[in-house]
Amino acid sequence: MSAFNAIGEEREIDRDEYTPGVEPQPTWCPGCGDFGVLKSLKQALPEVGKTPEEVLTVTGIGCSGKLNSYLDTYGFHTIHGRSLPVARAAKLANPELEVIAAGGDGDGYGIGGNHFIHTARENHDITYIVFNNEIFGLTKGQTSPTSPKGHKSKTQPSGSAKTPLRPLSTSLNAGASYVARTAAVNPNQAKEIIKEAIEHDGFAHIDFLTQCPTWNKDARQYVPYIDVQESDDYDFDVHDRAEAAEMMRETEDVLNEGTVLTGRYYVEDDRPSYSQEKHAVGEMPDQPLAERYFDDDAEWERSYDLLERHT
Amino acid sequence: MSDDELIWRIAGGSGDGIDSTSQNFAKALMRSGLDVFTHRHYPSRIRGGHTYVEIRAADREVQSRGDGYNFLLSLGDSFARNPQEEAYYGNEEIKPLSENLDELREGGIIVYDEGLIDEEDVEAINLEERAEENDWHVFPMDLRGLAKEHGREVMRNTAGVGVTAALLDMELEHIEDLMSDAMGGEILEANLEILHEAYDTVNEEYDFEHDLRAPEGSHDTEQALLSGSNAIAYAAIDAGCRFIAGYPMTPWTDVFTILSQNFPDMGGVSEQVEDEIAAAALAVGASHAGVKAMSGSSGGGFALMSEPLGLAEMTETPVVLVESMRAGPSTGMPTKPEQADLEHVLYTSQGDSQRVVFAPGNIEEAYEQTRLAFDIAWDYQIPAIVIYDQKLSGENENVDVEFFDREPSPDLGSTLTEDELAEAAHDNSGKFKRFNYDDAENGVAPRSIPGQKGGRYLATGNEHSPVGHISEDPDNRVAQMERRIEKLESIRAELDEERDSTQTYFGPEDADYGIVTWGSSQGAVAEAIERLNENGHSVKGISVSDMMPFAEREVTEFLESVDEAMVVEMNATAQFRGLIQKELGRFGDKMTSLLKFNGNPFEPAEIVEGYEVNLADEDRQPTAQVRIEPAAGD
Ligand SMILES: Cc1ncc(C[n+]2csc(CCOP(=O)(O)OP(=O)(O)O)c2C)c(N)n1
Ligand code: SF4
């Protein structure tokens, strides 16, 4: 008998299984885009056949970081900016777990920016959803790395002098093998993109536009979006890195000018995930590490056998 | 200062192969039946710059570097001479000779490489005069030329070993064996030729009247030559650790490297990541997902781990971190030992932090306490830190091979199986009460691993309810906090009642005076106590390992049993003495301190002298290299 019977269990899964009992009720503000992510995830997970107990959601800190408080899978609500290193290691420890990391734009692109770049570079097989509301929500409305230039907040009262970070281009350049942008106001597309990202074998980065009606009242997320895959004006090959880069550039240029473009931007199917690469060089075991501890027949080498070189 | 021991110092430039040569020579001495202890001194520079390794060997237990030394093999700094590098390093090839003379004992031997060190430089340092004054026996030899003639220039180390063996009247057998283990083919042949040529040249062409000979000894059991880093890495392997994440920083890199090299064959995973925050966070993530995991660093890197360390405490994720201290603050002296991160390791991270901290004092303790750290971490779901230093990291000592003949302990402590989870408490929605305080034993609430059926819960760094929901409910907060604190009390009770003491004692039990120390200063203290008692003093010692939870009972008993005590540690602010006072709330007027923080570890003689100045009330001051911090109220 396996020690992880929830993994790979095949059965009809009800959406409600992902909802905790009576408590806790989400503490997000009315109209917050974070509800949209939660809803899309709850729809996507049963459709890809993932039971709540084989999914590990790892979040950071912020309004967005509370996602897994309201989503009843295995969860690890970590610390500000550090969801990715925790998620990466959980996946390495047990590659059979479905690992989904999530957090805000401050959390993921600001304090966790270094981890973001390196996780993308290494192409870990995890899904990373960044709730991009272009603002710090939980700490009450400070400028974030994706806030537009000139954005005024209590900590940048004269308007931000900084050019916003380009999340899509950044992860593409860093090495993510799946890059998409979707929006809470577009739930059907969001669900489909989340499903694809989960099924994708590599680092799947979703820049998820979530409105923050409380602190970012003039957020552009209210502007009607255009689905780049649906519109004839934006014809490009998602498998072509150069074309994807060009599209991202355009998107990221216009985002702050009133048009919101969403969709998949880059999909690289044939790139091995990090654990495959690691396996190929002989640094990743065949059996999931975590399983060995429950395996009575597992052989455990002793340091005693290494002593020859010291005698 | 007895001469029944050999203290051989090989000096050269960093990158000249001093390390490997000394490692082999130490092993040859060990195989000939002697106890050995090595001490490494090196600059923060990759190639060139004066470096040395000292090997102390005797037919009795040696636990420390000695006082000074009696044989110098000075190879010169070949990198200083490299024409391409010259502009960079200047002309420093004389340093491996000139820099070492102060500590050479009377009657000692000097062999220097006249192929590398110029005659006029030697004259400039008045070697002849000093040799006469100190009764040194000086042998200039063209080691470089000899090596070149029979092989390659880099083999001058081998020539040096051959000369050493001849001058000490040693058999070549063990050295030859070690060479054949390490190399083969033409390289081996050339090296053997050089070894013999050097050996014969000395025997045939030199008359020598010095008395120093390699001591003779024998071991009852097979011995292994190991460093503290080896011991820690091997303990991790035996504890079932199969995941390590790290970022290089001297001297922690040694442990990281040893495990990275061994894990592929053992089905373990090693990750070099972007920074130390990530490294510790990865260890937490892997442990959360069901693997025994560790990380570590040295002071600066450990500072970054403060965040994930706190996360591990709050989410009760077991993890082992090791901290190899070097001199600080900030980047400090990267290659020099110090014991000044104690407070950093005990108190870093916000809130009422709870963790376990052990400070091993020698190679065996490093092994023992690292295993203990894993056991306790996984039993109690708490981070455990092993704090040691650059000295213990790098020094090598011979250990009885049988010491390592232990069963591995790859169990996950207080982790439930799926069958057990089926019986465990759940809330209405089917969530497992992973942080249950109602029936926790010793403060421990058993945990589940993601992917297990019936074990679903939320781990969070926020305060949380039994199933892991974020909670600011006052009653829950108090219950959870008390449960976490109870763990430390339970661990202390277990250490006191069920485990052998991890504190180490020296000297006669009924002695009037005490020396208290911790970590790698232990060996020098042990030797000093022996000598002090031989000199007619009445001294005993305790080397304390349990820093958190503190070895309260044992240290109290020790301090109560002496009239006065001296606390010996390698830092400038008496951190350990401060800890004792904080933990025990008294003894402030009973303890003075002997402190050293110049980048070099204590020599036993400094402690003997410090004691005499400090406690035996003699009217003189210790050397400028150590400092006395008086007792409170003095
Ligand atoms: C190390 C650290 N620094 C700062 C904070 C305070 N903090 C909490 S949430 C947050 C910003 C969150 O912004 P974002 O990631 O955009 O998430 P949102 O709340 O908008 O969803 C900050 C700065 C913290 N918890 N930890
Ligand atoms: S502050 Fe903004 S991001 Fe946070 S819950 Fe409210 S609306 Fe959502």
CSV table of C-alpha atoms in Angstrom, one decimal, chain A residues 19 34 43-44 90 118 154 194 206 235 248 267 308:
chain,number,residue,atom,x,y,z
A,19,THR,CA,-14.7,24.6,0.0
A,34,ASP,CA,-9.4,37.5,-5.6
A,43,GLN,CA,-13.8,24.9,-11.3
A,44,ALA,CA,-10.5,23.9,-12.8
A,90,ALA,CA,7.7,20.2,-2.0
A,118,HIS,CA,15.1,31.5,-10.6
A,154,LYS,CA,0.7,57.3,0.6
A,194,ILE,CA,-5.5,27.3,-15.0
A,206,ILE,CA,-0.2,33.0,-14.9
A,235,ASP,CA,-2.5,36.5,-34.6
A,248,MET,CA,4.1,40.5,-24.7
A,267,VAL,CA,3.8,27.6,-24.5
A,308,GLU,CA,37.1,3.7,3.7
